[in-house]
Short mmCIF file of C-alpha atoms in Angstrom, two decimals:
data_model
loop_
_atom_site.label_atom_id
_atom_site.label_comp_id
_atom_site.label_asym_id
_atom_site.label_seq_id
_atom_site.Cartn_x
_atom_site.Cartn_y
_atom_site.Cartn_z
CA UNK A 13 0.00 0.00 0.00
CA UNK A 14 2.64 2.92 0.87
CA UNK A 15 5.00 2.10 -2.79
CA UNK A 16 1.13 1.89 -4.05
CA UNK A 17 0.45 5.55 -2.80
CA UNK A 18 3.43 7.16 -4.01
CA UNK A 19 3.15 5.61 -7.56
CA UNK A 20 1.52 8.31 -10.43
CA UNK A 21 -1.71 7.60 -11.81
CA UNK A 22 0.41 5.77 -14.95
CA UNK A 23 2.04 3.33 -13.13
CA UNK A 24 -0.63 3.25 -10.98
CA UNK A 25 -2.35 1.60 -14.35
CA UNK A 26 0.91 -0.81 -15.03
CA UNK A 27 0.37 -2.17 -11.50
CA UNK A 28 -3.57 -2.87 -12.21
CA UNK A 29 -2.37 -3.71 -16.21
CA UNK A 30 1.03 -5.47 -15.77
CA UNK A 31 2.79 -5.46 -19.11
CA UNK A 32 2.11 -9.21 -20.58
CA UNK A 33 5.65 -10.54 -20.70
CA UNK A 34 6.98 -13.37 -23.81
CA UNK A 35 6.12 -16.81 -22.49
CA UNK A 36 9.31 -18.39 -21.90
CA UNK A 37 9.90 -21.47 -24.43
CA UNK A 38 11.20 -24.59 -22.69
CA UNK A 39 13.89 -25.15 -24.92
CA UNK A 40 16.20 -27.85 -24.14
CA UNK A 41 18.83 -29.21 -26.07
CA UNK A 42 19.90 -33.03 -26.34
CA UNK A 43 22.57 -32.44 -23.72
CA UNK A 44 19.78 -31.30 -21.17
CA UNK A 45 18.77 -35.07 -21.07
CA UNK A 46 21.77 -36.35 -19.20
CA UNK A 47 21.80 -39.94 -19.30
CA UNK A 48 23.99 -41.27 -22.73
CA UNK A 49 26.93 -39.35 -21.21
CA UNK A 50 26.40 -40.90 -18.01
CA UNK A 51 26.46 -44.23 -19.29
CA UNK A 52 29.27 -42.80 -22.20
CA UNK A 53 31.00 -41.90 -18.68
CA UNK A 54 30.53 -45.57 -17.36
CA UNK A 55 32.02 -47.05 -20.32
CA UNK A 56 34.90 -44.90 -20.13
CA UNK A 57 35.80 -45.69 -16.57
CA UNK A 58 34.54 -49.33 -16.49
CA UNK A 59 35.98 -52.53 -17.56
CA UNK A 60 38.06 -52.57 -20.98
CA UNK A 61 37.26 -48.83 -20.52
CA UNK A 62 39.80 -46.10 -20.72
CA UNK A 63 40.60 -46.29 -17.00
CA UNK A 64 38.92 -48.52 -15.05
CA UNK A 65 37.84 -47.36 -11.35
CA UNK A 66 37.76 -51.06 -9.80
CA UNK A 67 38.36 -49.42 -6.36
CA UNK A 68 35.02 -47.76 -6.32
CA UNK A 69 32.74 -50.47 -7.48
CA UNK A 70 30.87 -51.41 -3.88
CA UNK A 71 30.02 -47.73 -3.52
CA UNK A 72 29.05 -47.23 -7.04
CA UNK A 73 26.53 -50.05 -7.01
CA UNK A 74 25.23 -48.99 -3.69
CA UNK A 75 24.39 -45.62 -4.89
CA UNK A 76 23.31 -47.25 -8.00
CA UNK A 77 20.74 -49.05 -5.70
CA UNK A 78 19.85 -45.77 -3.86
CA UNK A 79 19.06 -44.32 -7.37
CA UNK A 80 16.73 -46.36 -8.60
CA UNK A 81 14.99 -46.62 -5.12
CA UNK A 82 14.43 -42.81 -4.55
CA UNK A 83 13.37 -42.05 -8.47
CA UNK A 84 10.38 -44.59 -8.26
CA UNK A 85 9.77 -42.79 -4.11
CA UNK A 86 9.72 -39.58 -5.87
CA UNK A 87 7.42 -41.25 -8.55
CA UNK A 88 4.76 -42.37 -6.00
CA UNK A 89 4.31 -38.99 -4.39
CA UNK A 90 3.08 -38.11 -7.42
CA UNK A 91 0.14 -40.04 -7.07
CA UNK A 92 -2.57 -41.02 -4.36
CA UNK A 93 -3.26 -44.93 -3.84
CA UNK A 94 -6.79 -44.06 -5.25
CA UNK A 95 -5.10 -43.31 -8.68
CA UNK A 96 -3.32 -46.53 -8.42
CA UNK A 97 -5.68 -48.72 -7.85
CA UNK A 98 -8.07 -46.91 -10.63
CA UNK A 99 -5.70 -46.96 -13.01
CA UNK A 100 -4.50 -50.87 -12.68
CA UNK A 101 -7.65 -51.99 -12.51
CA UNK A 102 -8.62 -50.41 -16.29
CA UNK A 103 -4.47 -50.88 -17.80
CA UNK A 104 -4.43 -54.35 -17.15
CA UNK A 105 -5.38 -55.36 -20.90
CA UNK A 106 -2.59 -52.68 -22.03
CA UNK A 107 -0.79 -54.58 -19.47
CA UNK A 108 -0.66 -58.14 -20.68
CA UNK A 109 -0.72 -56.64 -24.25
CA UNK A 110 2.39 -54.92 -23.46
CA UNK A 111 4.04 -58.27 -22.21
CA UNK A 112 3.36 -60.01 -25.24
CA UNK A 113 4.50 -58.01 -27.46
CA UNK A 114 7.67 -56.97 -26.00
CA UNK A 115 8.70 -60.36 -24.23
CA UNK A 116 7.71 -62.70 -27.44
CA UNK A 117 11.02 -60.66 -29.56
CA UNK A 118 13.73 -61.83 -27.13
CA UNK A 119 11.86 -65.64 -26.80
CA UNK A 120 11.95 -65.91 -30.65
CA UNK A 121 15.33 -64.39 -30.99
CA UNK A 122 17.08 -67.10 -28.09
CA UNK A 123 14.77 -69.79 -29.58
CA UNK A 124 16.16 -69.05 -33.30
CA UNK A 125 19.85 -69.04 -31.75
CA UNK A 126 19.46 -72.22 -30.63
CA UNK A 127 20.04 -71.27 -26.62
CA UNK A 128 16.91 -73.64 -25.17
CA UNK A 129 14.02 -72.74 -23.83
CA UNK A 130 15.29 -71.66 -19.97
CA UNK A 131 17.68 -68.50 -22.01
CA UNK A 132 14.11 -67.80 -23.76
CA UNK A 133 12.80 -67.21 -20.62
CA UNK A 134 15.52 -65.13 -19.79
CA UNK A 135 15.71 -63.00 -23.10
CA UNK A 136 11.30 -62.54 -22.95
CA UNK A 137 12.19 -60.59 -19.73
CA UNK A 138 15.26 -58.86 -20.72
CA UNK A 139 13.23 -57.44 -24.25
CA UNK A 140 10.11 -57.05 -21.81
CA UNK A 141 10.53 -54.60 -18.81
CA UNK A 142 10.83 -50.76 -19.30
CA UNK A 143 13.35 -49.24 -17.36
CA UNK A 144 11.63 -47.31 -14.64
CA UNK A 145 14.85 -45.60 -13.15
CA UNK A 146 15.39 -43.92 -17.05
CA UNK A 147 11.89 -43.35 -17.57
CA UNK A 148 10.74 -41.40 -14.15
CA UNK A 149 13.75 -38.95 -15.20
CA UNK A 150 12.83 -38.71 -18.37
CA UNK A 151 9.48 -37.49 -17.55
CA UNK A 152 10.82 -35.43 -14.80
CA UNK A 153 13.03 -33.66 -17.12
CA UNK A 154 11.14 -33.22 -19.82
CA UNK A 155 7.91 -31.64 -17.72
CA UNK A 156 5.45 -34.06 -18.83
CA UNK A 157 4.54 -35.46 -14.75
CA UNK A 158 0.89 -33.47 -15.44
CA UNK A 159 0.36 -34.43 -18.85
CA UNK A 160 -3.00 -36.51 -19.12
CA UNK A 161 -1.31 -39.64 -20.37
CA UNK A 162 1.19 -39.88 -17.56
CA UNK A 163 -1.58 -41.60 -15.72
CA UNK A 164 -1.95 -44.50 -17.90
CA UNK A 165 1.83 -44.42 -18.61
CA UNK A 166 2.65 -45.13 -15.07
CA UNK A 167 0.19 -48.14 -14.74
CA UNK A 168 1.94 -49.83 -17.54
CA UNK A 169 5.36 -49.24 -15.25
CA UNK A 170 3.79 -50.63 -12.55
CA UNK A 171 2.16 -53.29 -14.25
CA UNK A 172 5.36 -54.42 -15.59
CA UNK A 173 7.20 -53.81 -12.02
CA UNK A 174 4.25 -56.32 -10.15
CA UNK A 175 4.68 -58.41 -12.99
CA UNK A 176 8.55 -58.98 -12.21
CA UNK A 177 7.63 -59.48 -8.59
CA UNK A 178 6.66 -62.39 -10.27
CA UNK A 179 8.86 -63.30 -12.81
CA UNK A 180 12.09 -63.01 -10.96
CA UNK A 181 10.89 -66.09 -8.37
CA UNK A 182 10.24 -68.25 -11.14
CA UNK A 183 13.63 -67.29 -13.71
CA UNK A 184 15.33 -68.10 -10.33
CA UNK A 185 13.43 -71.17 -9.38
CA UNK A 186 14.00 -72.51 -13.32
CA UNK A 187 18.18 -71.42 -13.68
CA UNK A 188 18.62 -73.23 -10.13
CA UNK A 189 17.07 -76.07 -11.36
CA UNK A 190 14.22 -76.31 -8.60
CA UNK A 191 11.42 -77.01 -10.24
CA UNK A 192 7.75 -76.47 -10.33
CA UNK A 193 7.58 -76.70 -6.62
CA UNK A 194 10.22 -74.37 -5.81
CA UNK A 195 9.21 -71.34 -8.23
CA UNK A 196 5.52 -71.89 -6.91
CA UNK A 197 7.11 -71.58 -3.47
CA UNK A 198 9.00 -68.38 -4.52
CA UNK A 199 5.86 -67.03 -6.19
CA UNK A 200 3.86 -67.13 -3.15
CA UNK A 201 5.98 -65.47 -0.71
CA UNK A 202 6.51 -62.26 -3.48
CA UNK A 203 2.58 -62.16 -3.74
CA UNK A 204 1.62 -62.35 -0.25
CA UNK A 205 4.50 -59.49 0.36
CA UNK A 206 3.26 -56.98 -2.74
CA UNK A 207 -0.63 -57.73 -0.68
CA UNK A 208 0.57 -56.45 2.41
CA UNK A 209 2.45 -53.94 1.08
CA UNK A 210 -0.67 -52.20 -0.74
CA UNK A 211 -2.71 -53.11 1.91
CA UNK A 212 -0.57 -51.03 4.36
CA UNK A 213 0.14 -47.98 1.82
CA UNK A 214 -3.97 -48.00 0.80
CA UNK A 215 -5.47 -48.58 4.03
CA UNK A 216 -3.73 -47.02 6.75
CA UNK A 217 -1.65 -44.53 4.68
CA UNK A 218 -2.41 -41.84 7.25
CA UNK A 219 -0.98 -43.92 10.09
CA UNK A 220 1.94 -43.88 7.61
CA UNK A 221 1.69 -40.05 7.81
CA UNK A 222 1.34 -39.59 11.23
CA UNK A 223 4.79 -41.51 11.71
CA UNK A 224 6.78 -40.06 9.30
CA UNK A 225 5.48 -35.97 9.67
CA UNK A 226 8.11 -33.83 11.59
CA UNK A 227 8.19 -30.15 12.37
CA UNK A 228 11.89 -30.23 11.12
CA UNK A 229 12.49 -30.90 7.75
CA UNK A 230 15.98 -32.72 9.11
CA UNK A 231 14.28 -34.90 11.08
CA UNK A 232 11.16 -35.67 8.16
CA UNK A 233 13.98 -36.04 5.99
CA UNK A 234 15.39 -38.83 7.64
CA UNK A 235 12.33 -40.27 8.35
CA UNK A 236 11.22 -40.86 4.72
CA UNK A 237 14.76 -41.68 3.75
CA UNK A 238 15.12 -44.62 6.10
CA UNK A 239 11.27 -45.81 5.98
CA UNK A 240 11.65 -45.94 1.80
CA UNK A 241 15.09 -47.64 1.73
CA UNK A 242 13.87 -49.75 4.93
CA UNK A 243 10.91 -51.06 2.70
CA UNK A 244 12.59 -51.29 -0.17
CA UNK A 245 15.34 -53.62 1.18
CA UNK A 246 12.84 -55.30 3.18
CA UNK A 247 10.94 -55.82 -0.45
CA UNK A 248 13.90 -56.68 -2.24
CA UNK A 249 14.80 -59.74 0.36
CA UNK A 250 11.33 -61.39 -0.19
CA UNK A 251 11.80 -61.93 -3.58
CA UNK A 252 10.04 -58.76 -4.74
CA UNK A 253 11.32 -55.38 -6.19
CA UNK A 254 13.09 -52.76 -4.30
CA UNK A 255 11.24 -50.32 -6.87
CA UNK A 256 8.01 -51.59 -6.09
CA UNK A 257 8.53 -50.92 -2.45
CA UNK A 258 9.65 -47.47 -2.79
CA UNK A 259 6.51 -46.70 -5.62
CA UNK A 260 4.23 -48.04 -2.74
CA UNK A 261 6.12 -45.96 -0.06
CA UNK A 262 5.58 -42.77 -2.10
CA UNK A 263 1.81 -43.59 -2.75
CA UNK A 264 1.37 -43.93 0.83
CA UNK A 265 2.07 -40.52 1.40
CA UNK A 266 0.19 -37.82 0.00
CA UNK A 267 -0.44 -33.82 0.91
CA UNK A 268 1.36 -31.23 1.80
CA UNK A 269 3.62 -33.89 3.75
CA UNK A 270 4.32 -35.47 0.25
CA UNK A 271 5.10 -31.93 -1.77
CA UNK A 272 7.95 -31.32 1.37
CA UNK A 273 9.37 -34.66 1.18
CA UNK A 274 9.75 -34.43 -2.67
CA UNK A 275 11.25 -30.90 -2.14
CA UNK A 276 13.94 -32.25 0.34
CA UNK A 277 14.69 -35.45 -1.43
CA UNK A 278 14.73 -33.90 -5.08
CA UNK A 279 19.08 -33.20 -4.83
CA UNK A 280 19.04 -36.92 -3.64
CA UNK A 281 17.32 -38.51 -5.82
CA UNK A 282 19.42 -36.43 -8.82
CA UNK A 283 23.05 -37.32 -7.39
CA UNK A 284 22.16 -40.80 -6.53
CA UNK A 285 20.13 -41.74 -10.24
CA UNK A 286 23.38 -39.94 -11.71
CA UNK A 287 25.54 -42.93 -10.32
CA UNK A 288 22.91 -45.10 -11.15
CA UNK A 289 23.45 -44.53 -14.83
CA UNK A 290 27.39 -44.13 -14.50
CA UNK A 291 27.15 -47.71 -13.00
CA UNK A 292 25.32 -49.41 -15.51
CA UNK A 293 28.15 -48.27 -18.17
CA UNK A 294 30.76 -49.33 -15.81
CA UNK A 295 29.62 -53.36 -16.09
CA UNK A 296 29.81 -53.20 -19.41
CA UNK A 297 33.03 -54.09 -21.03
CA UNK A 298 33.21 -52.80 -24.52
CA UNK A 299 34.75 -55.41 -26.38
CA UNK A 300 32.39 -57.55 -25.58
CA UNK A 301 29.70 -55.64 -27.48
CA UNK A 302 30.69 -55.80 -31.47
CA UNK A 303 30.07 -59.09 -32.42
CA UNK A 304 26.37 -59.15 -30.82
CA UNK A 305 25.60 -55.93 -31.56
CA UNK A 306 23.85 -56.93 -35.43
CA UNK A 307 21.44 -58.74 -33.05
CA UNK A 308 21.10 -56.53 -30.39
CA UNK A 309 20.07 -54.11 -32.82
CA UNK A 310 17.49 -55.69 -34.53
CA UNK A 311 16.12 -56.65 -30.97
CA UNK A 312 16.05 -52.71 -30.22
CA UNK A 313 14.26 -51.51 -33.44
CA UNK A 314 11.56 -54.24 -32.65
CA UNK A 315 11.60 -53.03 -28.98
CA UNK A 316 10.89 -49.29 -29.94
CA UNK A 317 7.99 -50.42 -32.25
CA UNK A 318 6.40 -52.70 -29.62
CA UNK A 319 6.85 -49.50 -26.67
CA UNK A 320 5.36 -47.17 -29.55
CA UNK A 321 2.09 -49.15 -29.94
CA UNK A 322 1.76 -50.08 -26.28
CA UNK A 323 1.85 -46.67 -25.08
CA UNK A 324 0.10 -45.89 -28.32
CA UNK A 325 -2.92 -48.02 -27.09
CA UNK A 326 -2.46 -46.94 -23.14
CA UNK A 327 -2.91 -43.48 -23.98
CA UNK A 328 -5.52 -43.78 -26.66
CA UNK A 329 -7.72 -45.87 -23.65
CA UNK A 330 -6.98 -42.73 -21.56
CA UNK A 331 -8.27 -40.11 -24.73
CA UNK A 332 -5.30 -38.64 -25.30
CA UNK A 333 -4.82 -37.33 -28.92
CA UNK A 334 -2.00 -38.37 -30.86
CA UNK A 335 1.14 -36.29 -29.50
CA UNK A 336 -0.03 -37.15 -25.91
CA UNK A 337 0.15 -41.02 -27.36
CA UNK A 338 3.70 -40.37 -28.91
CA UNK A 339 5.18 -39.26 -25.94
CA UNK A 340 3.45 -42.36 -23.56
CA UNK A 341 5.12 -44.97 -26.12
CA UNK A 342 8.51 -42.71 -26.29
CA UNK A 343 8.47 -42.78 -22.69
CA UNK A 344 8.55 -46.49 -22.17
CA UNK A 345 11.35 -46.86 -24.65
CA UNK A 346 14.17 -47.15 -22.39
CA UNK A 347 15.82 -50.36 -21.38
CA UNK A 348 17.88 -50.45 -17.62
CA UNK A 349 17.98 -52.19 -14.49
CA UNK A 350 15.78 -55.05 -14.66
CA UNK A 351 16.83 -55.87 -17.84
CA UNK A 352 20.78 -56.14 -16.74
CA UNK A 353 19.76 -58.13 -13.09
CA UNK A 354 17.67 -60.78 -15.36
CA UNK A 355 20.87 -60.97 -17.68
CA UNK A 356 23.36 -61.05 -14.68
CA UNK A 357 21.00 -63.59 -13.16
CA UNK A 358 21.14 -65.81 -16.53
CA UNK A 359 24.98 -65.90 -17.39
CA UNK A 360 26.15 -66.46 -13.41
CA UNK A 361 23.63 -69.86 -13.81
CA UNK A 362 25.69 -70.84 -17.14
CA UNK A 363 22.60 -70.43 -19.26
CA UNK A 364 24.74 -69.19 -22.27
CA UNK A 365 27.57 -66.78 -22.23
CA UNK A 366 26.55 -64.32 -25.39
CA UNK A 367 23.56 -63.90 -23.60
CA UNK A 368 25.07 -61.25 -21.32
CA UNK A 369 26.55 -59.10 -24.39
CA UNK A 370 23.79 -59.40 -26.30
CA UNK A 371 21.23 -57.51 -23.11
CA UNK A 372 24.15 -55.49 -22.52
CA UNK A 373 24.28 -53.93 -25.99
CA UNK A 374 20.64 -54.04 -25.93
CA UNK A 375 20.45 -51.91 -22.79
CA UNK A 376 22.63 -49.57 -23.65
CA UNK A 377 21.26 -48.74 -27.30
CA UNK A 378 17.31 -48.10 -26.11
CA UNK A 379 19.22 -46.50 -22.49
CA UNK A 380 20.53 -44.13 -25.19
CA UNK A 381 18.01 -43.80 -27.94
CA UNK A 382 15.28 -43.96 -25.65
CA UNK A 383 15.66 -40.16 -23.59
CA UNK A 384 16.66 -38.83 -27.27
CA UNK A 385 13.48 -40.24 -29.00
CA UNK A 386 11.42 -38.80 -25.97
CA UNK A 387 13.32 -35.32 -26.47
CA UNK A 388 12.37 -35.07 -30.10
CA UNK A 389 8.83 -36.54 -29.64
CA UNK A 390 7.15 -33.32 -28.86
CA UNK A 391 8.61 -31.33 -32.38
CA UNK A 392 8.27 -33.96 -34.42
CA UNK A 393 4.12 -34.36 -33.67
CA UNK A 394 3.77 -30.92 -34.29
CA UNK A 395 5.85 -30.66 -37.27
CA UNK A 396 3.05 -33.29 -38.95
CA UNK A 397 0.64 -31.11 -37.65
CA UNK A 398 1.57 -28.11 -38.96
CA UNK A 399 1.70 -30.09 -42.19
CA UNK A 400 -1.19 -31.28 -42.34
CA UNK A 401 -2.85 -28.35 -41.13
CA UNK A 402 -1.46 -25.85 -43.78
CA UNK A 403 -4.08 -24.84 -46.16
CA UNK A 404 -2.86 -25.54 -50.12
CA UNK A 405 -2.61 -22.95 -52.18
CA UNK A 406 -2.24 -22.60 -56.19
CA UNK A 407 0.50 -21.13 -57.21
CA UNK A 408 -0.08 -17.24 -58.53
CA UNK A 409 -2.91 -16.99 -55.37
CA UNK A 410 -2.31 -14.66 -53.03
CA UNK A 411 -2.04 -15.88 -49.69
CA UNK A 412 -4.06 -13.26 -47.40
CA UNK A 413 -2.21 -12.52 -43.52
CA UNK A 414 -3.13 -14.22 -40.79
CA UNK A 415 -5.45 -11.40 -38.59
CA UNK A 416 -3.43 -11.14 -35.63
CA UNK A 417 -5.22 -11.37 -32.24
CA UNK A 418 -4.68 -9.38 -28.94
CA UNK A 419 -4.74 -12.73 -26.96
CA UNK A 420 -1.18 -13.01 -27.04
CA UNK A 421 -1.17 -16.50 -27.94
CA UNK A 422 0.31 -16.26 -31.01
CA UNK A 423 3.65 -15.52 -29.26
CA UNK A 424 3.64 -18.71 -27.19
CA UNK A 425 5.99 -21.61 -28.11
CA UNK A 426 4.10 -24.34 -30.29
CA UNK A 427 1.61 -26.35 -27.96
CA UNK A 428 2.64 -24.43 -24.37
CA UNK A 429 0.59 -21.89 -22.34
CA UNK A 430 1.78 -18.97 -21.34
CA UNK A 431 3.31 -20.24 -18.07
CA UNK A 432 5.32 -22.53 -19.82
CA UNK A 433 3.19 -26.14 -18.96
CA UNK A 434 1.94 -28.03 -22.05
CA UNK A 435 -1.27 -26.61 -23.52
CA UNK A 436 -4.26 -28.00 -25.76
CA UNK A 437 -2.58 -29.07 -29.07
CA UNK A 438 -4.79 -27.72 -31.84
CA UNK A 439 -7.47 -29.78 -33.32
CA UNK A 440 -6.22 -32.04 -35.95
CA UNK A 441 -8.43 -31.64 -39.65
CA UNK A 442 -11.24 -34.51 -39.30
CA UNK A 443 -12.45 -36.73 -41.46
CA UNK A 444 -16.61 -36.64 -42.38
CA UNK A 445 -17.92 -38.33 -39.39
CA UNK A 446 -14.89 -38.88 -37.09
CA UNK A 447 -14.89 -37.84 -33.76
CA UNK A 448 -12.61 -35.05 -32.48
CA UNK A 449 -10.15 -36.02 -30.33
CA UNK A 450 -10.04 -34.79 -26.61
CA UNK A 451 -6.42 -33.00 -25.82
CA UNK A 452 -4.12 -34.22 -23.93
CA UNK A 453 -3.13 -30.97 -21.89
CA UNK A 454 -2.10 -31.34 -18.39
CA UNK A 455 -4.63 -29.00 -17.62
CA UNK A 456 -7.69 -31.34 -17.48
CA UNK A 457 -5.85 -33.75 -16.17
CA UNK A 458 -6.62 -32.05 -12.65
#
């Protein structure tokens, strides 16, 4: 009120009428998406690298295991357990559709290489499972956490994370040899653990709460640090993911408790997924990938066309139009940590010794083209749009000016708002008697 008094009647009217200022354009170049020269890195430091760093491998894989653990925490808090358990119960068709076609390219290909049926087993997995460590960042990074098909996206990840909770028991069961028995024994203790795990984060999630809240973020910090790695390890011992725990963790918690934790584990989570990618590339030697890599990648040109039409289909269940359906199935692209345990897993039982080059090289190409496919996602949908939106013209017409508007919109990057979040693509041309599609801004997504 006093600088309000002293201002003259004109700025009086600029602080009433604030100048509209340019919408700021997220643009962000390849190198903003970190992750190929984190794994570049690994390769360089790692076995048959430039200088291998043998003296730091415990902490590196450690931190590695931190990493992943505190991307899918941060994940959860994204979402309330109501949103989960919506969202599985109506992806679970994309689901088992998204297993089939992504597992049935790495069965064929160990099949066809003469490798028996227990290495098809293992390749189905290691061609199956997205990398949720890669993904969550990639999202993160790239702003699209309140886009309308992140929903559906996410049940896919989780889909695929429950349904290693119970693959892993069985591949384990069937390289050690124990039999039908065994892996049905294994099975049952990673179900009845994932049960009382959701039961505890959808049922009594504000007991959860009332344990964890702190009036000093040191002390809430260390509380949600040790209760998510606590869980996680706890998960990871009964046969079930360590992500899985952690998701759960971060669904448990919700509110303003939630946005502070996220806040105060965000530099965590960022260091720790940074060594998670270095140590990936450090267990991979790079000799060993040449002579496999022909295979490995025909295996990851299949893998991005399966990921495309999954997330595709996931979105298109949601009604997301098409870019919203592009970026779902560019999303799930990436290939990490599962994929590398279930190879480790594999080659230490003797299954076949190729087989661990082969994922390896696999990995790496979709941990690489996967982020860079996501980045140009986005410019690419529009660039068809604008195509196909451009009215033709004869040549020797005059083309007549757009009218410009006093909106302002017109100065707004391609498909943003004005405060920078994804906006309401334009409405494609239809067809006679096709419906419109619904956008997929972030906006209605609530």
């Amino acid at each position: 009120m006093i600088a309000y008094a002293h201002c003259g009647p004109t700025d009086r009217t600029r602080l009433h009428h604030p100048r509209p200022r340019p919408a700021r354009r997220r643009v962000r170049p390849l190198l903003h998406l970190p992750h190929p020269l984190y794994l570049v890195a690994g390769l360089a430091f790692g076995a048959g690298g430039i200088l291998p760093l043998g003296a730091s491998e415990d902490f590196v894989a450690i931190g590695a295991e931190v990493g992943v653990i505190l991307l899918l925490f941060t994940l959860g808090l994204e979402y309330t357990a109501d949103e989960l358990v919506g969202t599985l119960r109506t992806s679970a068709p994309v689901g088992v559709l998204d297993m089939l076609l992504n597992a049935s390219p790495g069965v064929l290909a160990a099949l066809l290489l003469g490798w028996g049926p227990v290495a098809a087993v293992a390749m189905g997995g290691i061609t199956y499972v997205t990398s949720s460590g890669i993904t969550a960042k990639v999202i993160g990074d790239l702003g699209w956490l309140g886009n309308r098909e992140t929903p559906a996206l996410l049940s896919v990840l989780v889909f695929e994370d429950l349904a290693m909770a119970a693959y892993l028991p069985i591949l384990t069961a069937l390289l050690a040899g124990a039999g039908l028995l065994g892996g049905a024994a294994a099975l049952a203790i990673a179900a009845v653990t994932i049960a009382v795990i959701l039961y505890v984060a959808l049922r009594h999630g504000a007991l959860v709460e009332r344990f964890v809240a702190s009036p000093s973020e040191e002390v809430l910090l260390l509380k949600v640090l040790g209760l998510t790695l606590l869980v996680a390890g706890i998960a990871q011992q009964l046969q079930v993911s360590a992500a899985v725990g952690a998701f759960l963790v971060g669904i448990a918690l919700s509110g303003p408790l939630a946005h502070t934790a996220q806040k105060l584990l965000t530099p965590l989570r960022d260091l720790f997924a940074a060594v998670f990618f270095v140590f990936f590339g450090l267990h991979t030697d790079p000799a060993d990938l040449p002579p496999v890599l022909g295979i490995a990648a025909l295996l990851a040109l299949a893998g991005i066309a399966t990921k495309l039409g999954t997330g595709w289909i996931a979105a298109r269940r949601a009604g997301v139009a098409v870019t919203g359906r592009l970026r779902a199935g560019a999303a799930l692209i990436p290939r990490g940590e599962f994929n590398i345990v279930i190879a480790g897993l594999a080659v230490t039982a003797g299954t076949n010794q190729r087989l661990g080059p082969l994922a390896a090289a696999y990995v790496l190409i979709l941990a690489i083209a996967g982020p860079l496919i996501a980045r140009v996602t986005e410019p690419f949908a529009q660039t068809v749009r604008a195509r196909r939106t451009r009215p033709a013209t004869t040549p020797g017409t005059p083309t007549t000016p757009a009218t410009p508007t006093t909106s302002g919109t017109e100065r707004r990057g391609p498909g943003r708002s004005a405060n920078g979040d994804s906006a309401p693509a334009p409405k494609e041309p239809q067809e006679p008697n096709e419906p419109v599609e619904p956008s997929d801004s972030p906006t209605s997504a609530g």
